[in-house]
Backbone as a chain_set.jsonl record, in Angstrom:
{"seq": "MFFGGNALFKNLREEIKEEWKNTTEDLEKEVFKVWQLDYKGHIIRIVNAVTEEVLSINNEVVDKKSRDSMFKQIYPYVTLTGEITEANGTISTVKVKIGGLLSLNIVVKVNGTTLLNEKHKITIK", "coords": {"N": [[43.285, -78.49, -105.151], [40.07, -76.935, -103.787], [37.4, -77.917, -103.792], [34.144, -77.439, -104.439], [34.288, -74.93, -104.102], [33.347, -73.103, -105.911], [30.559, -73.073, -104.868], [30.284, -72.702, -102.591], [31.095, -69.92, -102.83], [29.366, -68.976, -104.203], [26.737, -69.351, -102.996], [27.674, -67.288, -100.618], [27.512, -65.074, -101.648], [25.036, -64.791, -103.025], [23.828, -64.406, -100.004], [25.218, -62.373, -99.286], [23.714, -60.583, -101.204], [20.767, -61.027, -99.95], [21.058, -60.014, -97.962], [22.059, -56.969, -97.939], [19.521, -56.023, -99.61], [17.504, -56.739, -97.239], [18.761, -54.663, -95.782], [18.662, -52.257, -97.064], [15.535, -52.052, -97.878], [15.007, -51.589, -95.046], [16.721, -48.948, -94.422], [14.397, -47.193, -96.72], [12.058, -47.926, -94.781], [13.239, -46.563, -92.956], [13.499, -43.825, -93.484], [11.483, -42.8, -94.687], [9.192, -39.933, -93.835], [6.337, -38.298, -93.454], [5.232, -34.994, -92.913], [2.976, -33.066, -92.188], [2.152, -29.481, -92.24], [0.314, -26.463, -90.885], [-0.398, -23.083, -92.12], [-1.624, -19.939, -91.416], [-3.821, -21.002, -92.072], [-3.82, -22.392, -94.722], [-2.18, -25.508, -95.889], [0.733, -26.906, -95.529], [2.916, -29.625, -96.775], [5.589, -31.606, -96.285], [7.053, -34.191, -98.176], [9.802, -36.959, -97.149], [11.163, -39.456, -98.619], [13.725, -42.701, -100.202], [14.609, -42.011, -102.12], [12.983, -39.386, -103.151], [11.997, -36.063, -102.906], [9.663, -34.46, -101.835], [7.865, -31.114, -102.076], [4.648, -29.842, -100.91], [1.676, -27.456, -101.653], [-1.332, -26.749, -100.19], [-2.071, -28.753, -101.637], [-0.888, -29.008, -103.914], [1.534, -29.943, -105.568], [4.055, -28.121, -105.426], [7.507, -28.241, -105.501], [9.986, -30.442, -106.158], [12.015, -32.789, -105.739], [13.63, -35.669, -106.938], [15.681, -38.874, -107.689], [16.813, -41.724, -109.026], [18.495, -43.549, -107.232], [19.332, -44.23, -104.538], [21.937, -43.715, -103.667], [22.981, -41.68, -105.94], [22.446, -39.095, -104.561], [24.219, -36.734, -104.846], [24.337, -34.487, -102.197], [24.377, -34.162, -98.826], [21.96, -32.891, -98.289], [18.442, -31.128, -99.703], [16.896, -29.139, -100.656], [14.413, -27.493, -100.76], [11.184, -25.066, -102.562], [8.75, -23.025, -102.315], [5.645, -21.357, -102.466], [3.298, -18.597, -101.471], [0.24, -17.747, -101.336], [-1.948, -15.502, -99.903], [-5.051, -14.367, -99.135], [-4.986, -11.495, -99.532], [-3.028, -11.109, -101.902], [-0.853, -10.75, -100.602], [2.878, -12.809, -100.823], [3.713, -15.582, -99.783], [7.162, -16.79, -98.946], [8.239, -20.285, -99.153], [10.815, -22.325, -97.33], [12.185, -25.31, -97.523], [14.37, -27.334, -95.568], [16.273, -30.778, -96.384], [17.384, -33.44, -95.117], [20.813, -35.065, -94.539], [23.349, -36.906, -93.229], [23.664, -39.224, -91.13], [21.725, -38.561, -89.257], [18.317, -37.632, -89.913], [16.993, -34.645, -90.874], [15.078, -31.454, -90.52], [13.782, -28.288, -91.575], [11.26, -26.146, -92.312], [10.467, -22.998, -93.43], [8.472, -19.837, -93.139], [8.789, -17.1, -94.838], [11.578, -16.543, -93.22], [11.001, -17.325, -90.967], [10.668, -20.07, -89.154], [9.057, -22.19, -88.825], [9.249, -24.976, -88.355], [11.356, -27.732, -86.748], [13.566, -30.51, -86.853], [14.986, -32.917, -85.736], [16.141, -36.289, -86.468], [16.914, -39.275, -85.311], [18.504, -41.821, -87.754], [18.131, -45.372, -87.389], [20.024, -48.627, -88.481], [18.884, -51.821, -88.411]], "CA": [[42.294, -77.615, -105.294], [39.645, -76.443, -102.942], [36.183, -78.434, -103.868], [32.443, -76.565, -103.585], [34.622, -73.259, -103.947], [31.983, -71.912, -106.7], [29.034, -73.026, -104.59], [30.324, -71.648, -101.918], [30.714, -68.264, -103.169], [27.597, -68.282, -104.674], [25.629, -69.302, -101.203], [27.963, -66.421, -99.853], [26.972, -63.871, -102.914], [23.298, -64.632, -102.602], [23.787, -64.133, -99.027], [25.239, -61.145, -99.412], [22.723, -59.894, -101.733], [19.842, -60.646, -99.415], [21.381, -59.126, -96.484], [21.357, -55.911, -98.656], [17.921, -55.782, -100.397], [17.111, -56.056, -95.889], [19.05, -53.521, -95.129], [18.023, -51.184, -98.327], [14.079, -51.925, -97.253], [14.75, -51.034, -93.76], [16.289, -47.608, -95.024], [13.09, -47.055, -96.403], [11.224, -47.649, -93.621], [13.444, -45.631, -91.823], [13.701, -42.38, -94.061], [10.119, -42.252, -95.125], [8.527, -39.49, -93.813], [5.825, -37.413, -94.052], [5.015, -34.006, -92.103], [2.086, -31.688, -92.633], [2.286, -27.992, -91.321], [-0.586, -25.614, -91.082], [0.078, -21.914, -91.809], [-2.248, -19.104, -91.745], [-4.914, -21.532, -92.987], [-2.726, -23.139, -96.034], [-1.59, -26.787, -95.646], [2.034, -27.35, -96.161], [3.289, -30.767, -96.835], [6.212, -32.496, -97.074], [7.159, -36.072, -98.501], [10.16, -37.501, -97.539], [11.476, -41.366, -99.178], [14.839, -42.379, -100.07], [15.066, -40.966, -103.371], [12.508, -37.841, -103.606], [11.499, -34.76, -101.737], [8.233, -33.339, -102.195], [6.968, -30.179, -101.033], [3.133, -29.376, -101.663], [1.185, -26.352, -100.779], [-3.082, -26.893, -100.513], [-3.09, -30.398, -102.131], [-0.555, -29.105, -104.704], [2.938, -29.925, -105.44], [4.792, -27.057, -105.467], [8.325, -28.49, -105.874], [9.821, -32.389, -106.094], [13.588, -33.751, -106.341], [13.75, -37.045, -107.204], [16.789, -39.506, -108.287], [16.759, -42.911, -109.591], [18.876, -44.059, -106.669], [19.677, -43.453, -103.054], [22.928, -43.798, -104.273], [22.515, -40.552, -106.728], [22.733, -37.439, -104.548], [25.864, -35.775, -104.243], [25.232, -32.884, -101.245], [23.01, -35.076, -98.427], [20.296, -32.083, -98.075], [17.79, -30.727, -100.652], [16.206, -27.425, -100.439], [12.861, -27.133, -101.61], [11.061, -24.026, -102.281], [7.48, -22.47, -102.682], [5.135, -19.62, -102.357], [1.723, -19.724, -100.691], [-0.625, -16.842, -102.112], [-3.012, -14.787, -99.284], [-6.543, -13.563, -99.925], [-5.273, -10.286, -100.244], [-2.478, -10.903, -102.459], [0.761, -10.988, -100.439], [2.989, -13.662, -101.392], [4.773, -15.409, -98.766], [7.809, -18.218, -99.458], [8.228, -21.411, -97.881], [11.905, -23.13, -97.532], [12.202, -26.725, -96.972], [15.662, -27.806, -95.517], [15.417, -31.38, -95.698], [18.462, -34.342, -95.292], [21.33, -35.518, -93.382], [24.038, -38.182, -92.999], [23.088, -40.2, -89.884], [20.505, -38.685, -89.169], [16.787, -36.842, -90.977], [17.101, -32.819, -90.75], [14.597, -30.85, -91.546], [13.791, -27.047, -90.969], [10.469, -25.385, -92.624], [10.561, -21.162, -92.29], [8.436, -19.79, -93.77], [9.491, -16.236, -95.033], [12.323, -16.41, -92.751], [10.523, -17.583, -89.526], [11.204, -21.318, -88.617], [7.836, -23.075, -88.507], [9.59, -26.449, -87.847], [13.399, -27.636, -86.76], [13.239, -31.738, -86.132], [16.216, -34.216, -86.655], [15.387, -37.956, -85.909], [17.995, -40.333, -85.985], [18.0, -42.692, -88.478], [18.622, -46.657, -86.82], [19.365, -49.448, -89.354], [19.098, -53.012, -87.734]], "C": [[40.829, -77.617, -103.803], [38.065, -76.747, -104.338], [35.338, -78.237, -103.477], [33.09, -75.257, -103.427], [33.335, -72.62, -104.776], [30.916, -71.814, -105.994], [29.144, -72.576, -103.363], [30.592, -70.51, -101.488], [30.16, -68.032, -103.245], [26.588, -68.441, -103.94], [26.258, -68.109, -100.584], [27.266, -65.426, -100.826], [25.489, -63.763, -102.282], [23.178, -63.968, -100.955], [23.817, -62.271, -98.708], [24.103, -59.631, -99.966], [21.256, -59.949, -100.741], [20.106, -59.692, -98.303], [21.083, -57.932, -96.911], [20.596, -55.066, -99.116], [17.488, -55.608, -98.094], [17.333, -55.204, -95.867], [18.76, -51.726, -96.333], [16.603, -50.675, -97.713], [13.906, -51.451, -95.998], [15.002, -49.447, -93.672], [15.598, -46.662, -95.215], [12.364, -46.716, -95.873], [11.655, -46.673, -93.129], [13.922, -43.879, -92.081], [12.154, -42.059, -94.31], [9.566, -41.104, -94.311], [7.869, -38.555, -93.802], [5.471, -36.28, -92.679], [4.12, -32.734, -92.415], [1.707, -30.764, -91.25], [0.962, -27.118, -91.425], [-0.376, -24.013, -90.945], [-1.129, -20.916, -92.115], [-3.57, -20.308, -92.806], [-4.521, -22.836, -94.963], [-1.972, -24.638, -95.252], [-0.234, -26.983, -96.393], [2.701, -28.742, -96.007], [4.52, -31.162, -97.371], [6.66, -33.885, -97.071], [9.008, -36.502, -97.903], [10.07, -39.298, -97.65], [13.213, -41.18, -99.603], [15.65, -42.233, -101.374], [13.657, -39.784, -104.24], [12.128, -37.925, -102.399], [10.383, -34.492, -102.294], [7.526, -32.765, -101.373], [5.514, -29.948, -101.929], [2.398, -28.36, -101.082], [-0.915, -26.777, -101.399], [-2.593, -28.244, -101.573], [-2.308, -30.316, -103.522], [0.635, -29.263, -104.572], [3.387, -28.772, -106.304], [6.302, -27.205, -106.328], [8.766, -29.815, -105.738], [11.461, -32.306, -106.579], [13.364, -35.471, -106.038], [15.08, -37.315, -107.674], [16.732, -40.661, -108.004], [17.464, -44.065, -108.559], [19.603, -43.733, -105.559], [21.593, -43.005, -103.231], [23.973, -42.038, -105.097], [23.226, -39.371, -105.982], [23.601, -37.317, -104.269], [25.659, -34.887, -103.022], [23.859, -34.052, -100.76], [22.102, -34.603, -97.931], [19.988, -31.467, -99.582], [17.149, -29.925, -99.951], [15.245, -27.696, -101.32], [12.324, -26.079, -101.457], [9.82, -23.819, -102.972], [7.098, -21.143, -102.33], [3.227, -20.224, -101.878], [1.453, -17.698, -101.413], [-1.944, -16.149, -101.059], [-3.755, -14.427, -99.776], [-5.872, -11.865, -99.944], [-4.446, -9.778, -101.023], [-0.749, -10.633, -102.061], [1.306, -12.682, -100.503], [4.326, -13.986, -100.214], [5.956, -16.922, -99.207], [8.181, -18.446, -98.511], [9.232, -21.83, -98.652], [11.51, -24.144, -97.275], [13.817, -26.584, -96.773], [15.983, -29.23, -95.489], [16.703, -32.63, -95.738], [18.951, -34.416, -94.36], [22.35, -36.926, -93.868], [23.532, -39.425, -92.193], [22.055, -40.217, -89.17], [19.093, -37.871, -90.11], [16.455, -36.027, -90.302], [16.267, -32.147, -91.442], [14.296, -29.639, -90.599], [12.573, -26.586, -92.136], [10.582, -24.013, -92.239], [9.503, -21.182, -93.865], [8.397, -17.822, -94.208], [10.293, -15.344, -94.155], [12.082, -16.867, -91.35], [10.117, -19.189, -89.639], [9.829, -21.723, -88.064], [8.138, -24.645, -87.909], [10.854, -26.766, -88.054], [12.91, -28.894, -86.363], [14.444, -32.382, -86.582], [15.466, -35.284, -85.686], [16.368, -38.786, -86.465], [17.605, -41.448, -86.386], [19.288, -43.943, -88.177], [18.675, -47.825, -88.23], [19.585, -50.761, -88.911], [19.889, -53.87, -88.842]], "O": [[40.907, -78.479, -102.928], [37.802, -76.086, -105.343], [35.124, -78.554, -102.307], [32.554, -74.438, -102.679], [32.527, -71.812, -104.32], [30.181, -70.837, -106.135], [28.156, -72.011, -102.893], [30.485, -70.031, -100.359], [29.753, -66.994, -102.724], [25.558, -67.788, -104.108], [25.444, -67.601, -99.814], [26.177, -65.048, -100.396], [24.986, -63.018, -101.441], [22.402, -63.028, -100.785], [23.06, -61.414, -98.253], [23.835, -58.504, -99.549], [20.594, -58.912, -100.756], [19.391, -58.774, -97.901], [20.003, -57.481, -96.529], [20.691, -53.84, -99.155], [17.241, -54.49, -97.641], [16.399, -54.403, -95.909], [18.741, -50.517, -96.101], [16.359, -49.564, -97.242], [12.838, -50.922, -95.689], [14.188, -48.664, -93.184], [15.632, -45.594, -94.604], [11.804, -45.626, -95.996], [10.89, -45.779, -92.768], [14.425, -43.051, -91.322], [11.753, -40.924, -94.054], [9.181, -41.888, -93.442], [8.502, -37.551, -94.132], [5.457, -36.73, -91.533], [4.527, -31.64, -92.807], [1.307, -30.96, -90.103], [0.548, -27.275, -92.573], [-0.193, -23.565, -89.813], [-1.665, -21.131, -93.202], [-3.938, -20.209, -93.976], [-5.011, -23.62, -95.776], [-1.345, -24.635, -94.193], [-0.124, -27.178, -97.603], [3.071, -28.95, -94.852], [4.731, -31.156, -98.584], [6.635, -34.617, -96.081], [9.653, -36.026, -98.837], [9.329, -40.105, -97.089], [13.88, -40.154, -99.481], [16.858, -42.306, -101.603], [13.49, -39.522, -105.431], [11.954, -38.721, -101.477], [10.37, -34.281, -103.507], [6.847, -33.172, -100.43], [5.343, -29.898, -103.147], [2.458, -28.337, -99.853], [-1.448, -26.964, -102.493], [-3.42, -28.324, -102.482], [-2.631, -31.132, -104.385], [1.126, -28.825, -103.532], [3.166, -28.545, -107.494], [6.498, -26.64, -107.405], [7.953, -30.537, -105.161], [11.904, -31.819, -107.62], [13.009, -36.13, -105.061], [15.765, -36.37, -108.064], [16.603, -40.952, -106.815], [17.235, -45.257, -108.762], [20.526, -42.925, -105.66], [22.161, -41.989, -102.83], [25.083, -41.563, -104.855], [24.207, -38.763, -106.411], [23.988, -37.849, -103.229], [26.713, -34.4, -102.612], [22.955, -34.567, -101.42], [21.321, -35.243, -97.227], [20.842, -31.306, -100.454], [16.879, -30.019, -98.754], [15.351, -28.084, -102.484], [12.58, -25.58, -100.362], [9.67, -24.303, -104.094], [7.773, -20.161, -102.019], [2.486, -21.207, -101.89], [2.252, -16.83, -101.767], [-3.057, -16.336, -101.551], [-3.582, -14.031, -100.929], [-6.588, -11.058, -100.536], [-4.466, -8.569, -101.258], [0.211, -10.417, -102.8], [0.546, -13.633, -100.32], [5.298, -13.32, -99.858], [5.494, -17.942, -99.718], [8.45, -17.826, -97.482], [9.219, -21.905, -99.88], [10.403, -24.188, -96.739], [14.508, -25.92, -97.545], [16.108, -29.457, -94.286], [17.027, -32.673, -96.925], [18.404, -34.126, -93.296], [22.039, -37.754, -94.724], [23.067, -40.448, -92.697], [21.486, -41.148, -88.601], [19.412, -37.651, -91.278], [15.782, -36.19, -89.285], [16.357, -32.04, -92.665], [14.41, -29.661, -89.373], [13.12, -26.707, -93.233], [10.755, -23.681, -91.066], [9.517, -21.827, -94.913], [7.605, -17.314, -93.415], [10.171, -14.124, -94.046], [13.021, -16.774, -90.56], [9.119, -19.431, -90.318], [9.567, -21.557, -86.873], [7.389, -25.299, -87.183], [11.527, -26.414, -89.024], [11.939, -28.866, -85.607], [14.824, -32.345, -87.752], [14.688, -35.236, -84.734], [16.641, -38.997, -87.646], [16.724, -42.129, -85.861], [20.498, -43.9, -88.399], [17.684, -47.967, -88.946], [20.787, -51.007, -89.017], [20.254, -55.018, -88.588]]}, "num_chains": 1, "name": "protein.A"}
């Protein structure tokens, strides 16, 4: 019979839990990004977090995708959409595609014209 097995297993389990917590915190920090763009005097702001993506136009949230766990996202990309109403009544469509597996990619388009196309490599220590 192996003496101290339960204590050893408990310590290992605690170490794994602590390491998982640290990895999750590192991932949250690595993935959290904020972009702010100006389009004809309108402010487009995109916030990316592990469990949520938010699109705001002129400080008003126009689209939001959220989950209660980072593991509940089926597809690695999320699309956010919104509209900008110009002073002359013209409506412009804002479309944001954000996500990725080993990198964080973001593409922001207004009426099909790309305003932003970035890729950030995700590194976990």
